[in-house]
mmCIF file of C-alpha atoms in Angstrom:
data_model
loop_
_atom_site.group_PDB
_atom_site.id
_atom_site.type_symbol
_atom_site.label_atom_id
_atom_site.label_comp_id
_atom_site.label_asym_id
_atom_site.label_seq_id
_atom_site.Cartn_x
_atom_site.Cartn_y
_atom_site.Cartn_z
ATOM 1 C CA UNK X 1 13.594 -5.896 -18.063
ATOM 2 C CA UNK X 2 14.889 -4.578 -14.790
ATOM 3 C CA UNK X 3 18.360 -5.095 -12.715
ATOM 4 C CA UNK X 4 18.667 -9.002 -11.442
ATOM 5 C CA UNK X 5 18.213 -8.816 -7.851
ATOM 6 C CA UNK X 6 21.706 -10.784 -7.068
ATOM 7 C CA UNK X 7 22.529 -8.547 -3.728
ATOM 8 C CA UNK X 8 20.895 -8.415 -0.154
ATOM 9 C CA UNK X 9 23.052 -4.724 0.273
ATOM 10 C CA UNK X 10 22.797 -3.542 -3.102
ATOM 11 C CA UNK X 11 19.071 -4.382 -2.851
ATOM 12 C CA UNK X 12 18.365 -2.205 0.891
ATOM 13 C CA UNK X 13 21.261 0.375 0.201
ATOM 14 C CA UNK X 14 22.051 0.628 -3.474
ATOM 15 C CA UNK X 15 21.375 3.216 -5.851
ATOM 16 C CA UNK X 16 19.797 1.070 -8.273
ATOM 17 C CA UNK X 17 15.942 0.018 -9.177
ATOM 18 C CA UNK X 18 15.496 -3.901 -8.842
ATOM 19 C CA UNK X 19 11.768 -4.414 -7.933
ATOM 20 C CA UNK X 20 11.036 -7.582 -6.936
ATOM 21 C CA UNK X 21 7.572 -9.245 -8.944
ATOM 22 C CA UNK X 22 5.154 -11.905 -6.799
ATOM 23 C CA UNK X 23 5.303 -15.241 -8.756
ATOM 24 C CA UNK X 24 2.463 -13.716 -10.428
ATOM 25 C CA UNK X 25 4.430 -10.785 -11.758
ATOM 26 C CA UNK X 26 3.104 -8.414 -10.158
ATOM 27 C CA UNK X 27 4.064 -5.305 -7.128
ATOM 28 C CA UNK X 28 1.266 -3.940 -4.853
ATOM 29 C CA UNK X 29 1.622 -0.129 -5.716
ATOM 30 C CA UNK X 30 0.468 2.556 -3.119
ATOM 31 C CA UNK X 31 -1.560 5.622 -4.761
ATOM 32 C CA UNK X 32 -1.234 8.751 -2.485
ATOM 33 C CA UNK X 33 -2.641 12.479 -3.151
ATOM 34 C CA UNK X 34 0.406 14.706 -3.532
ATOM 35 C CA UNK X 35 -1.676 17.643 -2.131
ATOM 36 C CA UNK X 36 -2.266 16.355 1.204
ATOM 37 C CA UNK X 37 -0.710 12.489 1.749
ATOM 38 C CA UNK X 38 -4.089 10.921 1.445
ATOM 39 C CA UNK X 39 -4.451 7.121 0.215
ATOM 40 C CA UNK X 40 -6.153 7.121 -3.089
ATOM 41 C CA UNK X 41 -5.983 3.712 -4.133
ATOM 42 C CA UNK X 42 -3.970 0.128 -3.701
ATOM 43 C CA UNK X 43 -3.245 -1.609 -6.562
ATOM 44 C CA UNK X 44 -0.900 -3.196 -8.478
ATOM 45 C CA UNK X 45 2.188 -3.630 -11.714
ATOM 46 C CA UNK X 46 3.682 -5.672 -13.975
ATOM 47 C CA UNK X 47 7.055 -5.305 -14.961
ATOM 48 C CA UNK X 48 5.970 -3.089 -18.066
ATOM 49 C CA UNK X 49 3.012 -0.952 -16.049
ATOM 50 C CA UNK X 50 5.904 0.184 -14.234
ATOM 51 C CA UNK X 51 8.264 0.942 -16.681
ATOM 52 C CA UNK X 52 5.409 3.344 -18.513
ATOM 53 C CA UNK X 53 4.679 4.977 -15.578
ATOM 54 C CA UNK X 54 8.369 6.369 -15.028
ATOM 55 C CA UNK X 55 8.526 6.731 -18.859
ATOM 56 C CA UNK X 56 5.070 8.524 -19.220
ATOM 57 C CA UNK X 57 4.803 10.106 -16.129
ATOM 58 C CA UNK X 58 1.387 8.695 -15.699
ATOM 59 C CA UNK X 59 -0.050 6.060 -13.474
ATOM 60 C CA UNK X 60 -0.044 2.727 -15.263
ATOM 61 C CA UNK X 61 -1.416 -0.430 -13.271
ATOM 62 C CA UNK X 62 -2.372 -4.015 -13.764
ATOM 63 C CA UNK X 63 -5.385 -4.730 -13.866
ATOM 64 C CA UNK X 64 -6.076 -8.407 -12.287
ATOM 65 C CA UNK X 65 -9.531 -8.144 -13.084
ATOM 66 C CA UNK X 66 -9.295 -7.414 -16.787
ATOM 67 C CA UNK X 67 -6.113 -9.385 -16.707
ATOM 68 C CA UNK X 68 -3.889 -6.312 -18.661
ATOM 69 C CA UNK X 69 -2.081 -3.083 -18.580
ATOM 70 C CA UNK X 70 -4.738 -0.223 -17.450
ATOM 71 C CA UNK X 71 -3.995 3.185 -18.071
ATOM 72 C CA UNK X 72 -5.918 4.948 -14.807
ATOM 73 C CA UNK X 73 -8.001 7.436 -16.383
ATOM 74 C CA UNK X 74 -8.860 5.395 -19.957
ATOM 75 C CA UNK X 75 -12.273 4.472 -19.101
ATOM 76 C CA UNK X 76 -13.160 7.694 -16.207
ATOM 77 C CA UNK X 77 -10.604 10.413 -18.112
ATOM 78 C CA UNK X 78 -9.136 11.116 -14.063
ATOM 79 C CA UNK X 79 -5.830 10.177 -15.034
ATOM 80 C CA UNK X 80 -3.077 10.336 -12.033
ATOM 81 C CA UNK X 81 -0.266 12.719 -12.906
ATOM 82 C CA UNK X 82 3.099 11.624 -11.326
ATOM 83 C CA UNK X 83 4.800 13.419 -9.305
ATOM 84 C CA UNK X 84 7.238 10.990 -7.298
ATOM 85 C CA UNK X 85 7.796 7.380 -7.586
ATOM 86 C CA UNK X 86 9.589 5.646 -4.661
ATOM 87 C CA UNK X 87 10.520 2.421 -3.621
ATOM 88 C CA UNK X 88 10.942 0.422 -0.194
ATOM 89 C CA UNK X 89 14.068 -0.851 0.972
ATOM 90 C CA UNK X 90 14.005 -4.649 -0.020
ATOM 91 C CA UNK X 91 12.274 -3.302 -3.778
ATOM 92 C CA UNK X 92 9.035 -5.059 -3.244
ATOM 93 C CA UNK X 93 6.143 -2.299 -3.020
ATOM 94 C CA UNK X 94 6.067 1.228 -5.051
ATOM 95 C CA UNK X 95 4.970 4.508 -3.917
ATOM 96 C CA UNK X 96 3.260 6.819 -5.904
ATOM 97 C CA UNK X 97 2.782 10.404 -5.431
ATOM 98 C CA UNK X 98 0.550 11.496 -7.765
ATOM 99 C CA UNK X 99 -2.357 14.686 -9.218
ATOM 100 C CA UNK X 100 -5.206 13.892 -9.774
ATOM 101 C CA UNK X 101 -6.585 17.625 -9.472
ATOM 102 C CA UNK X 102 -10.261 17.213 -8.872
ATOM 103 C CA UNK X 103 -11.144 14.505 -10.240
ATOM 104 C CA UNK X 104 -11.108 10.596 -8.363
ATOM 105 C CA UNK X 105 -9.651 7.761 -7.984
ATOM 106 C CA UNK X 106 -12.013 5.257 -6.584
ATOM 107 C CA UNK X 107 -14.506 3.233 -8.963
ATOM 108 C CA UNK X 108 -17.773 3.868 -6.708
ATOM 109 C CA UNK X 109 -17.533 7.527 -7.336
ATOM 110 C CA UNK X 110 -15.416 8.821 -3.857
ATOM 111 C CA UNK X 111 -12.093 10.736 -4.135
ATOM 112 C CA UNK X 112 -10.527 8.214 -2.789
ATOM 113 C CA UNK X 113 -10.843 4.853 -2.605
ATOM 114 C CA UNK X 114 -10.599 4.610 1.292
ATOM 115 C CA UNK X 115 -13.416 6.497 2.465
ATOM 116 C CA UNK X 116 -14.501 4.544 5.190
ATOM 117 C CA UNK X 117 -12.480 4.663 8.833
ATOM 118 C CA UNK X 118 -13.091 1.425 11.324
ATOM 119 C CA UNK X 119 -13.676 2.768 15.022
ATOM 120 C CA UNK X 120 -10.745 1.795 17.462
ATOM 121 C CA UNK X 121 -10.926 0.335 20.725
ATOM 122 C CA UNK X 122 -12.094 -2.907 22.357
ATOM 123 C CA UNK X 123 -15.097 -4.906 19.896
ATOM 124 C CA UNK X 124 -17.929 -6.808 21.401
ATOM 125 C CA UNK X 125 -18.638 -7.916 17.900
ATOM 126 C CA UNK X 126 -16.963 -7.799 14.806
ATOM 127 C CA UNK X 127 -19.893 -8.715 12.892
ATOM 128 C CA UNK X 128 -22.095 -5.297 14.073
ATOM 129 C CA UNK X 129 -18.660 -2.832 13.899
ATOM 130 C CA UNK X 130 -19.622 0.197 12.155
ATOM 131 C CA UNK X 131 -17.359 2.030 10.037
ATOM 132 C CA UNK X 132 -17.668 5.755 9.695
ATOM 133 C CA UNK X 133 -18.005 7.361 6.237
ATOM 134 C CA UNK X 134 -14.771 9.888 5.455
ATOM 135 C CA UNK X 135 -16.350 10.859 1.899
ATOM 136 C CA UNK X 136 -19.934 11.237 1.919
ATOM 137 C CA UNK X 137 -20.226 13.395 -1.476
ATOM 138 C CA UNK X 138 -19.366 10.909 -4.813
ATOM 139 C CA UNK X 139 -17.538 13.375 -7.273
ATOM 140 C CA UNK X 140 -18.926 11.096 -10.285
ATOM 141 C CA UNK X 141 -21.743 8.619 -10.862
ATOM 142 C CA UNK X 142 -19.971 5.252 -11.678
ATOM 143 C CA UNK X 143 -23.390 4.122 -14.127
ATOM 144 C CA UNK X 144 -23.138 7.040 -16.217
ATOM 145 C CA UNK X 145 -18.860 6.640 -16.643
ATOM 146 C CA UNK X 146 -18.555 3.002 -16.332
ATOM 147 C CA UNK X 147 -21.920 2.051 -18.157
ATOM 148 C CA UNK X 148 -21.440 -1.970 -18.743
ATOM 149 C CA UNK X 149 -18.045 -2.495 -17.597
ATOM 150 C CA UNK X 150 -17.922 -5.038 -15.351
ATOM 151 C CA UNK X 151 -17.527 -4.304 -11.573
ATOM 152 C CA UNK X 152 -13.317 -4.899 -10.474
ATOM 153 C CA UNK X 153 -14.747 -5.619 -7.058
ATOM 154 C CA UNK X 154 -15.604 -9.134 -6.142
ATOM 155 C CA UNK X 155 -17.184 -11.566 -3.358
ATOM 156 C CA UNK W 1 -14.079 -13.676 12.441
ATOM 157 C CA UNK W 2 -15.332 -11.374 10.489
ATOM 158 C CA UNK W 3 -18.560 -10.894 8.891
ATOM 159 C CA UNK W 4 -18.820 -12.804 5.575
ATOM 160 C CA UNK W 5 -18.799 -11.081 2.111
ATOM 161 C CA UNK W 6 -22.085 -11.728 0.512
ATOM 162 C CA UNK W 7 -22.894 -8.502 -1.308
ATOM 163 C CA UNK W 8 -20.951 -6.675 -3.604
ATOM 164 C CA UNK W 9 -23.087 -3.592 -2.836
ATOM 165 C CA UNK W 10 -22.867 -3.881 0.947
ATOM 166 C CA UNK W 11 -19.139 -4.571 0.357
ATOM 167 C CA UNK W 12 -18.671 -1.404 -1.608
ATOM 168 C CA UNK W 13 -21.064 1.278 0.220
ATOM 169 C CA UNK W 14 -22.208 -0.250 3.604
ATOM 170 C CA UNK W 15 -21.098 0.351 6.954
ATOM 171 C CA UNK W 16 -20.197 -3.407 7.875
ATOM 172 C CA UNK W 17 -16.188 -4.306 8.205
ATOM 173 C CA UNK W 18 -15.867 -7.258 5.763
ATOM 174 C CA UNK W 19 -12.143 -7.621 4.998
ATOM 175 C CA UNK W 20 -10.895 -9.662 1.980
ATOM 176 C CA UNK W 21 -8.192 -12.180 2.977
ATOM 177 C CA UNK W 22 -5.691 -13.451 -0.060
ATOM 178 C CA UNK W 23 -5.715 -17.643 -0.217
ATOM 179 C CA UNK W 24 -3.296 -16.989 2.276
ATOM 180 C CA UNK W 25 -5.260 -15.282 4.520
ATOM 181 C CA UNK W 26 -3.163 -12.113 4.212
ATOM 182 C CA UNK W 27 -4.410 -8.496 3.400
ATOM 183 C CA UNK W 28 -2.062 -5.942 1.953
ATOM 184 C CA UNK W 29 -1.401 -2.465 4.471
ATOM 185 C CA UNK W 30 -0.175 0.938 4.093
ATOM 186 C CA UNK W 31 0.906 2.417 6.905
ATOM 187 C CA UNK W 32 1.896 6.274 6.489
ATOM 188 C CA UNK W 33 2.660 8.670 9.473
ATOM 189 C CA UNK W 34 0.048 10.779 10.759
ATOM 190 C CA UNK W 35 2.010 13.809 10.883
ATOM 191 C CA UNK W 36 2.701 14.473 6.846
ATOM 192 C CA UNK W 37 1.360 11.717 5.295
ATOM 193 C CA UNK W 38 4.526 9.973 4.449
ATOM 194 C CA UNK W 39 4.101 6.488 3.242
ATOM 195 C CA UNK W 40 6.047 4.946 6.172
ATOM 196 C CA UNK W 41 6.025 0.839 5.194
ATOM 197 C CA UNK W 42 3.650 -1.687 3.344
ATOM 198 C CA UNK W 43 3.139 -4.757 5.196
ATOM 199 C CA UNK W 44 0.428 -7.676 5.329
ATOM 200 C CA UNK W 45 -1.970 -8.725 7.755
ATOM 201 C CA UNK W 46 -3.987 -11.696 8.907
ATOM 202 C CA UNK W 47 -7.109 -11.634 10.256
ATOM 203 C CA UNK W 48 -6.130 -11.623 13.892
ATOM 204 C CA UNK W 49 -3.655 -9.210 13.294
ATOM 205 C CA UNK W 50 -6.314 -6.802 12.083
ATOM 206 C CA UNK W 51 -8.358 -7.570 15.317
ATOM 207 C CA UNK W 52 -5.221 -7.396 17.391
ATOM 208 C CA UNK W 53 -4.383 -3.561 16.066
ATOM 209 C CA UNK W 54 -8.237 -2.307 16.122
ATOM 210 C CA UNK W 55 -8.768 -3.186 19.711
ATOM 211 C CA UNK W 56 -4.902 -2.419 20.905
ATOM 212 C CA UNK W 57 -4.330 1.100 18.958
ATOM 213 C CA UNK W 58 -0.832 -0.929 18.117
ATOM 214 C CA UNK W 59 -0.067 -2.152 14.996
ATOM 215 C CA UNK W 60 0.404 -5.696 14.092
ATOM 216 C CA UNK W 61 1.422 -7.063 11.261
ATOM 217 C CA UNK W 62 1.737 -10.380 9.722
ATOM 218 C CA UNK W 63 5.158 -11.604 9.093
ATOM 219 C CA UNK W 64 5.838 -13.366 6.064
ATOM 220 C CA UNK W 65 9.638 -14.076 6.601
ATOM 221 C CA UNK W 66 9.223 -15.945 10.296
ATOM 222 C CA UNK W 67 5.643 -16.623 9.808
ATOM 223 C CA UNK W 68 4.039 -15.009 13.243
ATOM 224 C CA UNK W 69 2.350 -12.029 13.953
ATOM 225 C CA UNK W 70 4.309 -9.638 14.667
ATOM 226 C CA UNK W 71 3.474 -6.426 17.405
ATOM 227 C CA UNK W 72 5.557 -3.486 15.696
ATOM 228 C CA UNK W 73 8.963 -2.237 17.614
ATOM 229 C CA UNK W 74 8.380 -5.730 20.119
ATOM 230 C CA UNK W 75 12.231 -5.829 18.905
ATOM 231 C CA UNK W 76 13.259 -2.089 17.783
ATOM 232 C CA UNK W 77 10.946 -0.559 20.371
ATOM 233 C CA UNK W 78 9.653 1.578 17.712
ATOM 234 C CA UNK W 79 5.805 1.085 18.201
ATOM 235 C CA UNK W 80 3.024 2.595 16.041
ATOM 236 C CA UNK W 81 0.238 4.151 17.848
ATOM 237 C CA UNK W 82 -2.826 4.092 15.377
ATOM 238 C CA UNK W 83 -4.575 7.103 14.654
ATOM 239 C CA UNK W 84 -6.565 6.146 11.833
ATOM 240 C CA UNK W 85 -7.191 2.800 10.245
ATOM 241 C CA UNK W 86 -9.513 2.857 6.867
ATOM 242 C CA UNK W 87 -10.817 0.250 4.133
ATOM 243 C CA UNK W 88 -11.451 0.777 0.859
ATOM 244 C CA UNK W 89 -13.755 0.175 -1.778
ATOM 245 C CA UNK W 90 -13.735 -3.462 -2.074
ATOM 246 C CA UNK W 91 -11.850 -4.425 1.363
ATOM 247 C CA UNK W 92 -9.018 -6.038 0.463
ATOM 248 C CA UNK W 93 -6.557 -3.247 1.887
ATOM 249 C CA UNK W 94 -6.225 -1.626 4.742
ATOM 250 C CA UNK W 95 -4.849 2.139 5.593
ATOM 251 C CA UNK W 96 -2.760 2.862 8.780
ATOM 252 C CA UNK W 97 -2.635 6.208 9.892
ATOM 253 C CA UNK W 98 0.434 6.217 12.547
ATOM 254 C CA UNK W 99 2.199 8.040 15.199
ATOM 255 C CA UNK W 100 5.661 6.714 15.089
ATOM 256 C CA UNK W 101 7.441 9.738 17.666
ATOM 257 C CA UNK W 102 10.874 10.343 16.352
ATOM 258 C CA UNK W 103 11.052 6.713 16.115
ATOM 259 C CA UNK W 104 11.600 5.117 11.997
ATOM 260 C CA UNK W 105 9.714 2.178 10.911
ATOM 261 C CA UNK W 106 12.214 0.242 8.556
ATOM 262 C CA UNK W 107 14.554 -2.525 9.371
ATOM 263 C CA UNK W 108 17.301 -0.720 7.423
ATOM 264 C CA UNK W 109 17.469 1.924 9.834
ATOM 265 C CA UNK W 110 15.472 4.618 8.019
ATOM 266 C CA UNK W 111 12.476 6.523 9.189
ATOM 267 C CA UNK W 112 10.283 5.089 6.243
ATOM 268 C CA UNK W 113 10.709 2.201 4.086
ATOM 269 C CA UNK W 114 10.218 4.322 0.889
ATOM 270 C CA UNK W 115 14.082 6.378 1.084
ATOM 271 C CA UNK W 116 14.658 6.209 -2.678
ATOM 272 C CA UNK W 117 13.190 7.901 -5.500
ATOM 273 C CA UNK W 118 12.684 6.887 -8.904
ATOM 274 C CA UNK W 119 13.709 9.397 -11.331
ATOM 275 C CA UNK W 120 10.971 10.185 -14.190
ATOM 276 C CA UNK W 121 11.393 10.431 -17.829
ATOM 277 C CA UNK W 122 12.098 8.330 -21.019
ATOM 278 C CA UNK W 123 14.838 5.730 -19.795
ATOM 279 C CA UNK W 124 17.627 4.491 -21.938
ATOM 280 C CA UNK W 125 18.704 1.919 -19.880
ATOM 281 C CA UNK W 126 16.689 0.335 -16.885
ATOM 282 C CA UNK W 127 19.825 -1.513 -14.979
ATOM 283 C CA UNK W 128 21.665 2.077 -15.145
ATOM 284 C CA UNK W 129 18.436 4.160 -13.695
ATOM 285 C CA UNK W 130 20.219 5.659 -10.563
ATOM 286 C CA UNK W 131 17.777 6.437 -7.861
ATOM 287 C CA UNK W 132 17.848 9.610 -5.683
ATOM 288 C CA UNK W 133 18.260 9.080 -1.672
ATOM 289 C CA UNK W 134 15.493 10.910 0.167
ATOM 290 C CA UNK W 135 16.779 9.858 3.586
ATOM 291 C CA UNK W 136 20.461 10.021 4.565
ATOM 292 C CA UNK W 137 20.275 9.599 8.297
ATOM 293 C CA UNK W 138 19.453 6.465 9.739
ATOM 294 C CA UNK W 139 17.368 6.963 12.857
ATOM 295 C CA UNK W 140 19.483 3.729 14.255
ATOM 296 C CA UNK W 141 21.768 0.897 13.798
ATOM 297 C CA UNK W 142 20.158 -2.007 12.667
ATOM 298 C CA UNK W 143 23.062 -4.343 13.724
ATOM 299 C CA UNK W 144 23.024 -3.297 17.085
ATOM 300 C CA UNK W 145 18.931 -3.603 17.552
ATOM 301 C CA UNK W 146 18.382 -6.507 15.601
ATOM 302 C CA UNK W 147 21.375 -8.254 16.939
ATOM 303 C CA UNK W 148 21.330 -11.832 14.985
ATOM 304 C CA UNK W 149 17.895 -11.904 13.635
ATOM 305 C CA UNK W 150 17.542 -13.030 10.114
ATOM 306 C CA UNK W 151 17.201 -9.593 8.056
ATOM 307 C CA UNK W 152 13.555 -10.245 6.236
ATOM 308 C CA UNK W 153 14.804 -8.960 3.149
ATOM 309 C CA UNK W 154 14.962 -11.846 0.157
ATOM 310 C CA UNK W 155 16.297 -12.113 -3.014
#
């Protein structure tokens, strides 16, 4: 679907898009709030969640869980306007800046997904480290949005 | 080395650092600078790697090209001094806040990884999408830094 990657230079310094896929098809995608540079999410593409989101403008992912193409928003209705899409120099990880206005991005309810900050500095014990909560107010009940779907995160 | 995941709940909402590794013991990271939020690079970790930057304020990374950890600028000089590190929901990725000086944090020479931009829109033709350069100016020469080191970029 995209460019062959047949170029170290071309790859780094040329002007044109040839993401590189993991053997499982897929490219980790980083979700960031336009408004303020905030990490919303991690996730990831296929070839084709990619080429909707340029097309459509709106964030497209795969989902590993569900195993297919996941519009964000379909389930919750906070879809992920795009803003900017950018790519690192060897092609193998996607930026996205995106609006999400005031809704969320994060399944358990939080803005974003990374609400929790790990303190810094020498550990006794990693085992009783305790991270500090960033988001403390959910902006929507998961049950009531997400009703039986099955929970993405697992053990 | 860290404490095990047992609890999808605790996981999700508790205060306990309980990292997911990949079956290669490898967990994705964003690292944007501190100053605007630029996405700066997206790199991997292992677990000691994560200990290594949480107790050292300097990153460290995972390599995946010469298999090592790897202390950030031990060649280029251009260290990242953590400011932030987060989780999110379901710990499998980790979010570097960094203060990179006037230093740049790609291999090419750039001050971030992500230089290009992906122009939006219905596409005609994929392999002719021409990408917009958000960074001109390479911070340095990557020849004369990186002398003969293999460049970590693959096909």
């Amino acid at each position: 679907m995209f460019k062959k990657r047949n170029n170290i230079k071309e790859i780094e310094e040329g002007k044109y898009l040839e993401p590189k896929f993991d053997k499982n098809g897929l490219i980790p995608v980083i979700t960031s709030d336009f408004k303020n540079g905030d990490i919303l999410m991690h996730a990831y593409m296929n070839d084709e969640s990619l080429k909707k989101t340029i097309e459509t403008k709106e964030a497209h992912y795969w989902s590993r869980s569900r195993k297919k193409i996941w519009r964000k928003g379909q389930t919750s209705g906070f879809t992920q306007v795009i803003k900017e899409i950018r790519i690192d120099d060897d092609q193998d990880s996607v930026w996205l800046s995106v609006d999400i206005g005031n809704g969320a991005s994060c399944h358990v309810g939080f803005r974003s997904c990374f609400y929790r900050s790990i303190p810094l500095g020498k550990i006794k014990d990693l085992e009783k480290l305790e991270m500090e909560f960033k988001e403390t107010e959910k902006i929507f009940d998961p049950k009531k949005i997400y009703k039986d779907e099955p929970n993405p995160t697992k053990l």
